[in-house]
Structures are given as structure tokens and as C-alpha cells.
Amino acid sequence: IVMTQSPDSLAVSLGERATISCKSSQTLLTSSNENYLGWYQHKPGQPPKLLIWMASTRVSGVPERFSGSGSGTDFTLTISSLQAEDVAVYYCRQYYSDPITFGQGTRVEIK
Amino acid sequence: EMQLVESGGGLVQPGGSLRLSCAVSRFTFSTYWMSWVRQAPGKGLEWVAILRQDGVEEYYEDSVRGRFTISRDNANNSLHLQMNSLTTEDAAVYYCGSGSGWGDIVYLGQGTLVTVSS
């Protein structure tokens, strides 16, 4: 399954909304109505951090400004009010089928 | 919180071998699927391999299948990645990760750097 993110990079003003799109080449929706899609945040010198799983479930401790949505083949990660500490590269990842695949990443910067 | 610490990275010549290890603590290692993920310089994240709790069921990314072997030692809470026939394309930071089900990668370690160069 090919994962395609857009845009490759975006610059957003502090406090503004950032939206990242992720499209899969095949559906990630299972027969139990779950989407096997996760979102990671990756900062330099740190391990990737899981933010969202099952497309829209926020991991415990992740700020509420991060939200995931979408189903099937189209997904979105939204940062509702960008903070300085959110500067990072964000990746979507599918775990619906083997091989597990990541999107190419979206770099988020401050405008 | 789960702790994963990778080791074994270093400089190796093309065609050479390297064995990475991941020591885990603060969780019941034997109940988790374990994975390896890598990031080549200037590139994005790439999944490498995943191994079931009992060490029997394993999956690999196409470019490493037949060259890399993922294994685990549940008695010693450790995960390994034996890498053979290394090429410059394998140079990357390698992260180990854990999750409760197939494909889950919830926690990742700090990573270990593998450099492939003559």
C-alpha cells in the first residue's frame, strides 16, 4: 500500500491551524470498521512519537490540539493551534497489510 | 513508561554484517510484537521488520528480506536484528519499537546509527 502525504512542507503562523493530508492506495478500513492508520511526530535527535492511532484515537498524553480524521483511503492530521514545540516532521503509517508503509513525511515550520 | 535502548550500530564495509540489539525494560517484553524502523540520512521513516511475541511469525520489508533476520530473547528482554550483505542503502538510524498487535508500533527507542562505507 502506497501512502502519499501532502503537502511535503508547510509553514503556519503560531496559533493558526495546520492540516496534513494522507492518502492510501488501498482502503485501510477493516471489516470491524476500524482504520489501521497512525500518525507520528518526529523531531531531530528524538525517536518518532505516536500521536494518533486507528486514524482518530489520540494517544494518552498527546495535546488535544492534535486530531486525526478520515476513513478508507483519505485521512487528515490537524493541529488546531500551532505551538512552537510542534515544529517537526509528521508521518502517516498504515498497518492494514504487509508490508507496513509510511508516507514520505510533511515538514511543519513556523511562518 | 516503556524503555527501549538500541545498540550495536557502527561503521561497516559494503557486503559486511552487523547485529543490532534492543534492550527493553519497564514492560512485559514477551507480550509485545517488536519491530525495527529505520531512517536513512535525509530520508523519511521506513519500516524494516516485525516479529510476533513467540518469535515464530516474522515479516520483512522487501529490500531486506533474505538479508536481515529479526529475532528475540524473551528470557532476557532483548530484540535483535542480524544484518548481512549490507549496502550503502542500508545506512540509517535504526529504531526498535513495540506494540500490542501486528503492525502496532507505539513506543520507539532513541536509535542506533549504522554507517555503510568503504
Tab-separated table of C-alpha atoms in Angstrom:
chain	number	residue	atom	x	y	z
A	1	ILE	CA	0.000	0.000	0.000
A	2	VAL	CA	1.442	3.367	-1.069
A	3	MET	CA	0.958	6.245	1.354
A	4	THR	CA	1.074	9.755	-0.115
A	5	GLN	CA	1.162	12.834	2.080
A	6	SER	CA	0.535	16.429	1.089
A	7	PRO	CA	1.969	18.923	1.249
A	8	ASP	CA	5.642	17.976	1.604
A	9	SER	CA	6.096	21.016	3.818
A	10	LEU	CA	4.041	23.843	5.214
A	11	ALA	CA	4.654	26.978	7.204
A	12	VAL	CA	1.963	28.119	9.608
A	13	SER	CA	1.806	31.087	11.955
A	14	LEU	CA	1.771	30.429	15.683
A	15	GLY	CA	-1.768	29.809	16.866
A	16	GLU	CA	-3.033	29.004	13.382
A	17	ARG	CA	-4.300	25.679	12.058
A	18	ALA	CA	-2.073	23.173	10.285
A	19	THR	CA	-3.609	20.447	8.159
A	20	ILE	CA	-1.812	17.463	6.661
A	21	SER	CA	-3.383	15.047	4.206
A	22	CYS	CA	-2.545	11.370	3.807
A	23	LYS	CA	-3.954	9.197	1.050
A	24	SER	CA	-3.545	5.435	0.772
A	25	SER	CA	-3.581	3.483	-2.478
A	26	GLN	CA	-5.959	0.950	-0.925
A	27	THR	CA	-8.554	1.107	1.785
A	28	LEU	CA	-7.362	0.890	5.372
A	29	LEU	CA	-10.854	0.218	6.694
A	30	THR	CA	-11.341	-3.218	8.195
A	31	SER	CA	-14.488	-5.292	8.409
A	32	SER	CA	-14.762	-4.236	12.049
A	33	ASN	CA	-14.978	-0.604	10.916
A	34	GLU	CA	-11.522	0.378	12.119
A	35	ASN	CA	-8.963	2.284	10.065
A	36	TYR	CA	-5.437	0.968	10.511
A	37	LEU	CA	-3.725	4.324	10.176
A	38	GLY	CA	-1.407	6.098	12.588
A	39	TRP	CA	0.276	9.484	12.752
A	40	TYR	CA	3.774	10.127	14.118
A	41	GLN	CA	5.657	13.263	15.067
A	42	HIS	CA	9.419	13.194	14.546
A	43	LYS	CA	11.762	15.827	15.901
A	44	PRO	CA	15.527	15.884	15.199
A	45	GLY	CA	17.528	13.789	17.631
A	46	GLN	CA	14.429	12.166	19.090
A	47	PRO	CA	12.590	8.931	18.325
A	48	PRO	CA	9.339	9.173	16.395
A	49	LYS	CA	6.373	9.670	18.684
A	50	LEU	CA	2.968	8.130	18.025
A	51	LEU	CA	0.249	10.781	18.203
A	52	ILE	CA	-2.826	9.124	16.728
A	53	TRP	CA	-3.829	5.519	16.121
A	54	MET	CA	-6.849	3.956	14.423
A	55	ALA	CA	-6.967	7.184	12.376
A	56	SER	CA	-8.612	9.267	15.087
A	57	THR	CA	-7.710	7.982	18.577
A	58	ARG	CA	-5.322	10.283	20.346
A	59	VAL	CA	-2.577	8.581	22.361
A	60	SER	CA	-2.718	9.291	26.086
A	61	GLY	CA	-0.814	12.469	26.934
A	62	VAL	CA	-0.938	13.939	23.438
A	63	PRO	CA	-2.309	17.508	23.485
A	64	GLU	CA	-5.896	17.947	22.374
A	65	ARG	CA	-4.839	20.325	19.608
A	66	PHE	CA	-3.786	17.227	17.640
A	67	SER	CA	-6.649	15.398	15.966
A	68	GLY	CA	-6.993	12.787	13.274
A	69	SER	CA	-9.873	12.173	10.923
A	70	GLY	CA	-10.804	10.322	7.777
A	71	SER	CA	-11.662	6.815	6.684
A	72	GLY	CA	-10.965	4.380	3.879
A	73	THR	CA	-8.244	5.990	1.799
A	74	ASP	CA	-8.289	9.647	2.857
A	75	PHE	CA	-7.008	10.867	6.187
A	76	THR	CA	-6.112	14.156	7.832
A	77	LEU	CA	-3.987	15.255	10.768
A	78	THR	CA	-4.962	18.642	12.149
A	79	ILE	CA	-3.061	20.779	14.611
A	80	SER	CA	-5.719	23.249	15.679
A	81	SER	CA	-3.439	25.929	17.109
A	82	LEU	CA	0.212	25.526	16.168
A	83	GLN	CA	2.722	25.868	19.006
A	84	ALA	CA	6.479	26.352	18.683
A	85	GLU	CA	7.102	22.857	20.037
A	86	ASP	CA	5.070	21.354	17.201
A	87	VAL	CA	7.803	22.061	14.643
A	88	ALA	CA	8.625	18.576	13.357
A	89	VAL	CA	8.154	16.156	10.510
A	90	TYR	CA	4.854	14.286	10.588
A	91	TYR	CA	4.318	10.848	9.086
A	92	CYS	CA	1.262	8.736	8.467
A	93	ARG	CA	1.657	4.966	8.528
A	94	GLN	CA	-0.624	2.124	7.532
A	95	TYR	CA	-0.684	-1.175	9.363
A	96	TYR	CA	-3.583	-2.692	7.452
A	97	SER	CA	-1.420	-5.092	5.495
A	98	ASP	CA	2.125	-6.333	4.980
A	99	PRO	CA	4.377	-4.553	4.244
A	100	ILE	CA	3.795	-1.746	6.725
A	101	THR	CA	4.350	1.553	4.932
A	102	PHE	CA	4.905	5.174	5.877
A	103	GLY	CA	4.071	8.325	3.986
A	104	GLN	CA	7.021	10.395	2.814
A	105	GLY	CA	6.582	12.906	5.635
A	106	THR	CA	5.404	16.511	5.957
A	107	ARG	CA	7.670	19.137	7.482
A	108	VAL	CA	5.834	21.684	9.623
A	109	GLU	CA	7.521	25.016	10.310
A	110	ILE	CA	6.614	28.349	11.829
A	111	LYS	CA	5.797	31.140	9.388
B	1	GLU	CA	6.948	4.117	30.778
B	2	MET	CA	8.439	1.597	28.407
B	3	GLN	CA	12.149	1.914	27.796
B	4	LEU	CA	13.901	0.649	24.683
B	5	VAL	CA	17.659	1.054	24.190
B	6	GLU	CA	19.310	0.128	20.919
B	7	SER	CA	22.967	-0.787	20.499
B	8	GLY	CA	25.319	-2.397	18.018
B	9	GLY	CA	25.442	0.291	15.365
B	10	GLY	CA	28.685	1.396	13.795
B	11	LEU	CA	30.747	1.558	10.631
B	12	VAL	CA	30.746	-1.467	8.346
B	13	GLN	CA	32.024	-2.018	4.838
B	14	PRO	CA	29.653	-2.821	1.977
B	15	GLY	CA	28.983	-6.538	1.963
B	16	GLY	CA	29.630	-6.768	5.680
B	17	SER	CA	27.411	-7.772	8.583
B	18	LEU	CA	26.204	-6.160	11.775
B	19	ARG	CA	23.988	-7.261	14.629
B	20	LEU	CA	21.786	-4.717	16.330
B	21	SER	CA	20.274	-5.235	19.745
B	22	CYS	CA	17.458	-3.604	21.656
B	23	ALA	CA	17.214	-3.929	25.418
B	24	VAL	CA	13.771	-3.338	26.806
B	25	SER	CA	12.574	-2.691	30.316
B	26	ARG	CA	9.605	-1.496	32.306
B	27	PHE	CA	7.132	-3.635	30.432
B	28	THR	CA	6.366	-7.292	29.850
B	29	PHE	CA	8.503	-7.800	26.772
B	30	SER	CA	7.142	-11.235	25.923
B	31	THR	CA	3.618	-9.897	25.391
B	32	TYR	CA	4.525	-7.401	22.664
B	33	TRP	CA	5.130	-7.527	18.952
B	34	MET	CA	8.516	-5.952	18.262
B	35	SER	CA	9.655	-4.026	15.198
B	36	TRP	CA	12.591	-2.297	13.590
B	37	VAL	CA	12.155	1.021	11.777
B	38	ARG	CA	14.936	2.989	10.092
B	39	GLN	CA	15.645	6.443	8.752
B	40	ALA	CA	18.369	6.947	6.165
B	41	PRO	CA	20.153	10.327	6.117
B	42	GLY	CA	17.877	12.963	4.660
B	43	LYS	CA	15.093	10.430	4.100
B	44	GLY	CA	11.824	9.510	5.762
B	45	LEU	CA	10.901	6.684	8.083
B	46	GLU	CA	10.920	3.153	6.712
B	47	TRP	CA	9.603	0.032	8.404
B	48	VAL	CA	12.099	-2.851	8.323
B	49	ALA	CA	10.742	-5.894	10.140
B	50	ILE	CA	8.276	-7.091	12.777
B	51	LEU	CA	8.223	-10.182	14.997
B	52	ARG	CA	5.432	-11.798	16.959
B	53	GLN	CA	5.611	-12.351	20.704
B	54	ASP	CA	6.649	-16.010	20.425
B	55	GLY	CA	9.297	-15.284	17.810
B	56	VAL	CA	7.665	-17.526	15.221
B	57	GLU	CA	5.828	-15.125	12.915
B	58	GLU	CA	8.012	-12.537	11.201
B	59	TYR	CA	7.639	-10.082	8.338
B	60	TYR	CA	10.164	-8.048	6.377
B	61	GLU	CA	10.312	-5.096	4.061
B	62	ASP	CA	11.077	-6.317	0.543
B	63	SER	CA	14.554	-4.791	0.243
B	64	VAL	CA	15.859	-6.535	3.384
B	65	ARG	CA	14.097	-9.894	3.125
B	66	GLY	CA	16.706	-12.649	2.836
B	67	ARG	CA	19.486	-10.412	4.193
B	68	PHE	CA	18.121	-9.334	7.583
B	69	THR	CA	16.823	-11.559	10.372
B	70	ILE	CA	14.797	-10.311	13.306
B	71	SER	CA	14.876	-12.370	16.493
B	72	ARG	CA	14.108	-12.036	20.170
B	73	ASP	CA	15.142	-13.454	23.519
B	74	ASN	CA	12.150	-13.257	25.810
B	75	ALA	CA	14.137	-14.577	28.765
B	76	ASN	CA	16.493	-11.610	28.524
B	77	ASN	CA	14.044	-8.990	27.249
B	78	SER	CA	16.000	-8.311	24.105
B	79	LEU	CA	15.372	-7.897	20.400
B	80	HIS	CA	17.945	-8.348	17.676
B	81	LEU	CA	18.438	-7.579	14.014
B	82	GLN	CA	21.090	-9.546	12.162
B	83	MET	CA	22.022	-7.620	9.035
B	84	ASN	CA	24.048	-9.319	6.305
B	85	SER	CA	25.224	-8.261	2.844
B	86	LEU	CA	24.912	-4.623	3.809
B	87	THR	CA	24.829	-1.957	1.131
B	88	THR	CA	25.088	1.802	1.269
B	89	GLU	CA	21.283	1.874	1.016
B	90	ASP	CA	21.104	0.281	4.482
B	91	ALA	CA	22.898	3.170	6.161
B	92	ALA	CA	20.428	4.688	8.614
B	93	VAL	CA	19.425	5.248	12.188
B	94	TYR	CA	17.682	2.064	13.295
B	95	TYR	CA	14.927	2.264	15.900
B	96	CYS	CA	13.326	-0.641	17.716
B	97	GLY	CA	9.662	-0.357	18.526
B	98	SER	CA	6.963	-2.183	20.454
B	99	GLY	CA	3.237	-2.681	20.128
B	100	SER	CA	0.447	-4.921	21.297
B	101	GLY	CA	-0.706	-6.203	17.939
B	102	TRP	CA	0.519	-6.856	14.431
B	103	GLY	CA	1.639	-3.590	12.922
B	104	ASP	CA	1.420	-1.646	16.177
B	105	ILE	CA	4.483	0.494	16.787
B	106	VAL	CA	3.687	2.588	19.821
B	107	TYR	CA	6.990	3.137	21.585
B	108	LEU	CA	10.396	3.566	19.922
B	109	GLY	CA	13.899	3.798	21.304
B	110	GLN	CA	16.483	6.509	20.677
B	111	GLY	CA	18.021	4.633	17.784
B	112	THR	CA	21.453	3.393	16.766
B	113	LEU	CA	23.387	4.634	13.740
B	114	VAL	CA	24.571	2.248	11.048
B	115	THR	CA	27.091	3.590	8.535
B	116	VAL	CA	27.977	1.536	5.468
B	117	SER	CA	31.084	2.795	3.750
B	118	SER	CA	34.407	1.581	2.416
